[in-house]
XYZ file of N, CA and C in Angstrom:
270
model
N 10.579 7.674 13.485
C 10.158 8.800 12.681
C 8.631 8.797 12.591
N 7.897 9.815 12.782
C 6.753 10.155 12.287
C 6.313 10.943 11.037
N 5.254 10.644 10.427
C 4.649 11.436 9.268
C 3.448 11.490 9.569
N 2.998 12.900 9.317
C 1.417 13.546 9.722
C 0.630 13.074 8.520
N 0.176 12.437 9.148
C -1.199 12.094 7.791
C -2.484 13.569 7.707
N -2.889 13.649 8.910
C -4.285 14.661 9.159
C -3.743 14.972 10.514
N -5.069 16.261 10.609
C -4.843 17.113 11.629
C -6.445 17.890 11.872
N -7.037 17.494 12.725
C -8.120 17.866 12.921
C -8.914 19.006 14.080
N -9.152 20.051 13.990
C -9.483 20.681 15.057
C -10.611 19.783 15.941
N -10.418 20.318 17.289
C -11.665 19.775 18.126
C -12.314 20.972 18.893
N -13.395 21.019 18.259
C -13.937 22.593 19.367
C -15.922 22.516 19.605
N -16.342 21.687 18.297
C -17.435 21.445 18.536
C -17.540 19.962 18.168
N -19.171 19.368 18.681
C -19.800 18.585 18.525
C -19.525 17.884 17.045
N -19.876 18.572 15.800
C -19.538 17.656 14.475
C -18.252 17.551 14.971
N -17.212 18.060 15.036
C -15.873 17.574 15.113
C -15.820 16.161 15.666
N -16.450 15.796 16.605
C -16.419 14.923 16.995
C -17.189 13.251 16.087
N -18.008 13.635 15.309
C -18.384 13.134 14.039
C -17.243 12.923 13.004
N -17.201 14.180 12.721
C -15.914 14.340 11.804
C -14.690 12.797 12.182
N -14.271 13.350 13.394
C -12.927 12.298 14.023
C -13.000 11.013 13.685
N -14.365 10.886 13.838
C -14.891 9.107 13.788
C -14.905 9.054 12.540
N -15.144 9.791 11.343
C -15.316 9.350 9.951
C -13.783 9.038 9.522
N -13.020 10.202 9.868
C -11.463 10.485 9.452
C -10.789 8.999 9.907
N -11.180 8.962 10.934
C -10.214 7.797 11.965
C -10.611 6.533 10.693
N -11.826 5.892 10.958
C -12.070 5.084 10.210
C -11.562 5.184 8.522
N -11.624 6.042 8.007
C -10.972 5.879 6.571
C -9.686 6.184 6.537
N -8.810 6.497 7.151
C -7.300 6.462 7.659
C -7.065 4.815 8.409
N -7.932 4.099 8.879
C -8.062 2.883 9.400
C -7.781 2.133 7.761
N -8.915 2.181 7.155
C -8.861 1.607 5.810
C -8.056 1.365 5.425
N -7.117 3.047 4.687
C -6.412 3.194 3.858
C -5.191 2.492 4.285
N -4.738 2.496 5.494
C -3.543 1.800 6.120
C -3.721 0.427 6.039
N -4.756 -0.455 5.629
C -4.735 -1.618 5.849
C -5.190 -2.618 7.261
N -6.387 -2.061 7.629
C -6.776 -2.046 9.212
C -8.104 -3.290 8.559
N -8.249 -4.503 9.401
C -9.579 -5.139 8.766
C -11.093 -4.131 9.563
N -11.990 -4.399 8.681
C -13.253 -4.090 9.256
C -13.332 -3.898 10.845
N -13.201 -4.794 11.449
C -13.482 -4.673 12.977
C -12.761 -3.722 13.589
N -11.041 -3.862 13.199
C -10.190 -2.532 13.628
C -10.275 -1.353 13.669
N -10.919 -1.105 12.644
C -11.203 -0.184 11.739
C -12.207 0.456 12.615
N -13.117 -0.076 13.238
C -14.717 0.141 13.986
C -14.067 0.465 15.449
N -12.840 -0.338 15.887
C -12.735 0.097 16.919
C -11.402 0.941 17.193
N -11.071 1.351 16.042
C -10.255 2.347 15.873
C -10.984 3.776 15.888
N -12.145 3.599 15.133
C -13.039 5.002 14.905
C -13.793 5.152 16.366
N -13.865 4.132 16.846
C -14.749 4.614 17.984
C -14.263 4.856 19.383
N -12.964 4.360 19.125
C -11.454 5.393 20.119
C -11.262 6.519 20.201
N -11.014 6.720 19.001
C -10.938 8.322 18.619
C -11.925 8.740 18.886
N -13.277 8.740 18.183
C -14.230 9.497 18.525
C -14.593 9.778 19.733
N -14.419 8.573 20.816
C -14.628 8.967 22.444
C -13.443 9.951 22.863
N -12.060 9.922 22.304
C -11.492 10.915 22.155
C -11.403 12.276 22.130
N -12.204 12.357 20.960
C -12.714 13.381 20.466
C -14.159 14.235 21.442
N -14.761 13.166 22.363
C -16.107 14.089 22.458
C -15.309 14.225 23.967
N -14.603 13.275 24.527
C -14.251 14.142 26.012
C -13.077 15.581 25.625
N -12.247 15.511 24.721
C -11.913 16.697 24.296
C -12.584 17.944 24.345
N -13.549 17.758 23.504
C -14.699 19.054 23.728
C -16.048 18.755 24.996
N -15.563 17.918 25.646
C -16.326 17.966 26.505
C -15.434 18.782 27.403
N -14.131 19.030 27.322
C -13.584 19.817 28.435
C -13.707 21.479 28.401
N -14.365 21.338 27.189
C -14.347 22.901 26.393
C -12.920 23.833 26.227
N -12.078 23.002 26.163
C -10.665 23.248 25.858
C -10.503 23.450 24.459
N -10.434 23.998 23.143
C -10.243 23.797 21.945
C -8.919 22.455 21.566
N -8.964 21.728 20.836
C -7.558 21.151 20.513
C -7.463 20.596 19.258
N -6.698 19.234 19.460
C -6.745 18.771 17.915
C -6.262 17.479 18.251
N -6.651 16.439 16.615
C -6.421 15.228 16.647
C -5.557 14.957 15.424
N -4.358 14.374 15.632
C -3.559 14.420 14.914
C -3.073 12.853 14.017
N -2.979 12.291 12.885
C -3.655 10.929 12.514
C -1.971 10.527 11.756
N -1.050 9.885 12.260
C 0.155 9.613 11.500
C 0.782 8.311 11.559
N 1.799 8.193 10.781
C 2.240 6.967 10.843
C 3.884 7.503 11.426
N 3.880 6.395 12.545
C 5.353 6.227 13.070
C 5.779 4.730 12.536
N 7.163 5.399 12.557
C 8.311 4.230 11.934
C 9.128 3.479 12.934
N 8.873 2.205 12.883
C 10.124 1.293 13.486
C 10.671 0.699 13.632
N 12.071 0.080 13.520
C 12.498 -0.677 13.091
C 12.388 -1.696 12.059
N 11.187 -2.285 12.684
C 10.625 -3.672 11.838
C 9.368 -2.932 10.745
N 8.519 -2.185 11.386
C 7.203 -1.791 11.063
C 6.547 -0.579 10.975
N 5.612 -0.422 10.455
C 4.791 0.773 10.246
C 3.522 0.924 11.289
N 3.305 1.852 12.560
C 2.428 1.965 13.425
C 1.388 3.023 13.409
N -0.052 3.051 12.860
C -1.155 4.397 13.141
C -0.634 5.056 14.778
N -0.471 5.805 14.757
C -0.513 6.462 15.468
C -1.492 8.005 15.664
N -1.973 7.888 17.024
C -3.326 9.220 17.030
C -2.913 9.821 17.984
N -2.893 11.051 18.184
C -2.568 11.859 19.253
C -3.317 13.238 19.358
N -3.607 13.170 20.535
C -4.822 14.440 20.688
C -3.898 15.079 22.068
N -4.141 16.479 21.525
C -3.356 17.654 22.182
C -4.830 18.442 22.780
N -5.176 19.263 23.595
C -6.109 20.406 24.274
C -5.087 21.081 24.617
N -5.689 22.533 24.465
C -4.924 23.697 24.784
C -5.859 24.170 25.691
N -4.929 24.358 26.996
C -5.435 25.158 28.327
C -6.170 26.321 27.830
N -7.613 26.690 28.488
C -8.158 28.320 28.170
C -7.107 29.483 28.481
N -5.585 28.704 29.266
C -4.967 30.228 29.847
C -3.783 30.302 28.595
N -4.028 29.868 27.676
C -2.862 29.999 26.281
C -3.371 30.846 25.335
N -2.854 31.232 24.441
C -3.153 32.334 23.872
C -3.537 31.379 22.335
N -4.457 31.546 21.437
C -5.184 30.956 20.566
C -3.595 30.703 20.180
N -3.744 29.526 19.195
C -3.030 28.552 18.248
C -1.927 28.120 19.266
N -1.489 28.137 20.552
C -0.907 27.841 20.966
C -1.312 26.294 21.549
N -1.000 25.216 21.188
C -1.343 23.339 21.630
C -0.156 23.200 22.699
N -0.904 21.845 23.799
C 0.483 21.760 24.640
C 0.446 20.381 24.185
């Protein structure tokens, strides 16, 4: 099972700021130490800038999946092709 924590557009440059702040205090709040945390934010954020480096609009999506034993961050970044019609993500 998954639960959406955040949901972030990606279309410009701060966004890509943005990602790295979000990532890291979603790192925190889950219980991630300092270092994780740094290289959790700075995943995403490289994430985040080849995203809009494709000039594709998309989004970064920040949740926790469930399993069996444990609780997993999970990040997932979607771009939507220029040939889709706005709000449409693949």
């Amino acid at each position: 099972m998954r639960r959406a924590l955040l949901t972030l557009v990606t279309e410009h440059d701060r966004d890509v700021v943005q990602s790295r702040q979000r990532a890291r205090q979603i790192a925190a709040l889950v219980g991630f130490d300092v270092q994780d945390q740094i290289r959790i934010a700075t995943a995403v954020s490289e994430l985040a800038r080849l995203a809009t480096l494709s000039g594709a609009p998309g989004a970064i999506e920040f949740g926790l999946v469930d399993t069996e034993r444990r609780q997993h961050l999970g990040v997932q970044v979607t771009l939507r092709p220029p040939d889709l019609p706005p709000g449409v993500l693949c």
